[in-house]
């Protein structure tokens, strides 16, 4: 996946720059919408804003069912799915992040 791996350092840097979630988010309290929309912008870099992915070889996630997206993210995190890029991204997401992003 030459295109997306070229982006990887930037994506990792962006995730680090976003920093840890506010403490409340760790306790099943929905994170503030601002934090989620920042993360969603990151996803849109590759998956596209509404529909077509912007990076080659990136699957379309718009329009997919909320629960399938959540399962996909959980699988990346627990290793049932392996992708160098999405695996690293999913490891940085909390359960609540994943639910909010999927929604
Ligand atoms: C650097 C580019 C990039 C970014 C940023 C990115 N993704 Fe992905 N994503 C991919 C690629 C490439 C795949 C396909 C990986 C594979 O083959 O398993 C993928 C796969 C997925 C899938 C599985 C889709 C399916 O139909 O199987 C989901 C869900 C997903 N990404 C969600 C997200 C979310 C949510 C974010 C933001 C937190 C995000 N992605 C950020 C590149 C990216």
CSV table of C-alpha atoms and ligand atoms in Angstrom, one decimal:
chain,number,residue,atom,x,y,z
A,1,UNK,CA,0.0,0.0,0.0
A,2,UNK,CA,2.5,2.6,-1.1
A,3,UNK,CA,0.2,5.6,-0.9
A,4,UNK,CA,-1.1,5.1,2.6
A,5,UNK,CA,2.2,4.0,4.1
A,6,UNK,CA,3.7,7.3,2.8
A,7,UNK,CA,1.1,9.0,5.0
A,8,UNK,CA,1.7,6.9,8.0
A,9,UNK,CA,4.3,9.2,9.8
A,10,UNK,CA,1.9,12.1,9.4
A,11,UNK,CA,-1.0,10.2,10.7
A,12,UNK,CA,0.9,8.9,13.7
A,13,UNK,CA,2.1,12.5,14.4
A,14,UNK,CA,-1.4,13.8,14.1
A,15,UNK,CA,-2.7,11.2,16.6
A,16,UNK,CA,0.0,12.0,19.0
A,17,UNK,CA,-0.7,15.7,18.6
A,18,UNK,CA,-4.4,15.2,19.4
A,19,UNK,CA,-3.2,13.8,22.8
A,20,UNK,CA,-5.0,11.8,25.3
A,21,UNK,CA,-8.8,12.2,25.7
A,22,UNK,CA,-10.1,14.3,28.6
A,23,UNK,CA,-10.5,12.2,31.7
A,24,UNK,CA,-14.2,11.9,31.5
A,25,UNK,CA,-14.0,10.0,28.2
A,26,UNK,CA,-12.3,7.1,30.0
A,27,UNK,CA,-15.3,6.5,32.2
A,28,UNK,CA,-18.1,5.8,29.6
A,29,UNK,CA,-19.0,9.5,29.4
A,30,UNK,CA,-19.3,10.5,25.8
A,31,UNK,CA,-16.3,12.6,24.8
A,32,UNK,CA,-16.9,16.1,23.7
A,33,UNK,CA,-18.0,16.4,20.1
A,34,UNK,CA,-15.0,18.5,19.3
A,35,UNK,CA,-12.6,15.7,20.1
A,36,UNK,CA,-14.4,13.3,18.0
A,37,UNK,CA,-14.7,15.6,15.0
A,38,UNK,CA,-11.0,16.2,15.1
A,39,UNK,CA,-10.5,12.4,15.0
A,40,UNK,CA,-13.0,12.1,12.2
A,41,UNK,CA,-11.1,14.7,10.2
A,42,UNK,CA,-8.1,12.3,10.4
A,43,UNK,CA,-10.2,9.4,9.1
A,44,UNK,CA,-11.5,11.6,6.3
A,45,UNK,CA,-7.9,12.2,5.1
A,46,UNK,CA,-7.9,8.7,3.7
A,47,UNK,CA,-11.5,7.5,3.7
A,48,UNK,CA,-12.9,10.7,2.2
A,49,UNK,CA,-15.4,13.1,3.5
A,50,UNK,CA,-18.7,11.9,2.1
A,51,UNK,CA,-18.3,8.9,-0.1
A,52,UNK,CA,-15.2,8.5,-2.1
A,53,UNK,CA,-11.9,7.7,-0.4
A,54,UNK,CA,-9.1,10.1,-1.2
A,55,UNK,CA,-6.3,7.6,-0.8
A,56,UNK,CA,-5.9,4.7,-3.2
A,57,UNK,CA,-6.8,1.2,-1.8
A,58,UNK,CA,-8.8,2.7,1.0
A,59,UNK,CA,-12.3,1.1,1.5
A,60,UNK,CA,-15.4,3.3,1.4
A,61,UNK,CA,-16.7,3.5,4.9
A,62,UNK,CA,-19.5,6.1,4.3
A,63,UNK,CA,-22.9,4.4,4.4
A,64,UNK,CA,-21.8,1.3,6.2
A,65,UNK,CA,-23.8,0.2,9.1
A,66,UNK,CA,-22.7,1.6,12.4
A,67,UNK,CA,-22.2,-1.8,14.0
A,68,UNK,CA,-20.1,-3.1,11.2
A,69,UNK,CA,-17.8,-0.1,11.4
A,70,UNK,CA,-17.5,-0.6,15.2
A,71,UNK,CA,-16.7,-4.3,14.7
A,72,UNK,CA,-14.1,-3.5,12.1
A,73,UNK,CA,-12.4,-1.0,14.4
A,74,UNK,CA,-12.4,-3.4,17.3
A,75,UNK,CA,-11.0,-6.1,15.2
A,76,UNK,CA,-8.1,-3.9,14.1
A,77,UNK,CA,-7.4,-3.1,17.7
A,78,UNK,CA,-7.6,-6.7,19.0
A,79,UNK,CA,-5.6,-8.0,16.1
A,80,UNK,CA,-8.3,-10.1,14.4
A,81,UNK,CA,-7.8,-7.8,11.4
A,82,UNK,CA,-4.3,-6.8,10.6
A,83,UNK,CA,-3.4,-3.6,8.7
A,84,UNK,CA,-0.3,-1.8,9.6
A,85,UNK,CA,-2.0,1.6,9.4
A,86,UNK,CA,-5.5,1.0,10.7
A,87,UNK,CA,-4.1,-1.3,13.4
A,88,UNK,CA,-2.0,1.6,14.8
A,89,UNK,CA,-4.9,4.0,14.4
A,90,UNK,CA,-7.3,1.7,16.2
A,91,UNK,CA,-4.9,1.2,19.1
A,92,UNK,CA,-5.2,4.9,19.8
A,93,UNK,CA,-9.0,4.9,20.0
A,94,UNK,CA,-11.0,4.2,23.1
A,95,UNK,CA,-14.2,2.2,23.0
A,96,UNK,CA,-16.2,5.5,23.2
A,97,UNK,CA,-14.1,7.0,20.3
A,98,UNK,CA,-15.0,4.0,18.2
A,99,UNK,CA,-18.7,4.2,19.0
A,100,UNK,CA,-18.8,7.9,18.3
A,101,UNK,CA,-16.8,7.6,15.0
A,102,UNK,CA,-18.9,4.7,13.8
A,103,UNK,CA,-22.1,6.6,14.5
B,1,LIG,C1,-3.7,6.9,6.5
B,1,LIG,C2,-5.0,6.5,5.8
B,1,LIG,C3,-6.1,6.1,6.8
B,1,LIG,C4,-6.6,6.8,7.8
B,1,LIG,C5,-6.1,8.1,8.4
B,1,LIG,C6,-7.7,6.0,8.4
B,1,LIG,N1,-7.9,4.9,7.6
B,1,LIG,FE1,-9.3,3.4,7.9
B,1,LIG,N2,-8.5,2.3,6.5
B,1,LIG,C7,-7.4,2.7,5.7
B,1,LIG,C8,-7.1,1.5,4.8
B,1,LIG,C9,-5.9,1.5,3.8
B,1,LIG,C10,-8.0,0.5,5.1
B,1,LIG,C11,-8.0,-0.9,4.5
B,1,LIG,C12,-7.2,-1.8,5.4
B,1,LIG,C13,-7.3,-3.2,5.1
B,1,LIG,O1,-7.0,-3.6,4.0
B,1,LIG,O2,-7.6,-4.0,6.1
B,1,LIG,C14,-8.9,1.0,6.1
B,1,LIG,C15,-9.9,0.3,6.7
B,1,LIG,C16,-10.9,0.8,7.6
B,1,LIG,C17,-12.1,0.2,8.0
B,1,LIG,C18,-12.6,-1.2,7.5
B,1,LIG,C19,-13.5,-1.0,6.3
B,1,LIG,C20,-14.0,-2.2,5.7
B,1,LIG,O3,-15.0,-2.1,5.0
B,1,LIG,O4,-13.4,-3.3,5.9
B,1,LIG,C21,-12.7,1.0,8.9
B,1,LIG,C22,-14.0,0.8,9.6
B,1,LIG,C23,-11.9,2.2,9.0
B,1,LIG,N3,-10.8,2.0,8.2
B,1,LIG,C24,-12.2,3.2,9.8
B,1,LIG,C25,-11.3,4.3,10.0
B,1,LIG,C26,-11.6,5.3,11.0
B,1,LIG,C27,-12.8,5.4,11.9
B,1,LIG,C28,-10.5,6.2,10.9
B,1,LIG,C29,-10.2,7.4,11.8
B,1,LIG,C30,-10.0,7.1,13.2
B,1,LIG,C31,-9.6,5.7,9.9
B,1,LIG,N4,-10.2,4.6,9.3
B,1,LIG,C32,-8.5,6.4,9.5
B,1,LIG,C33,-6.7,3.9,5.7
B,1,LIG,C34,-6.9,4.9,6.6
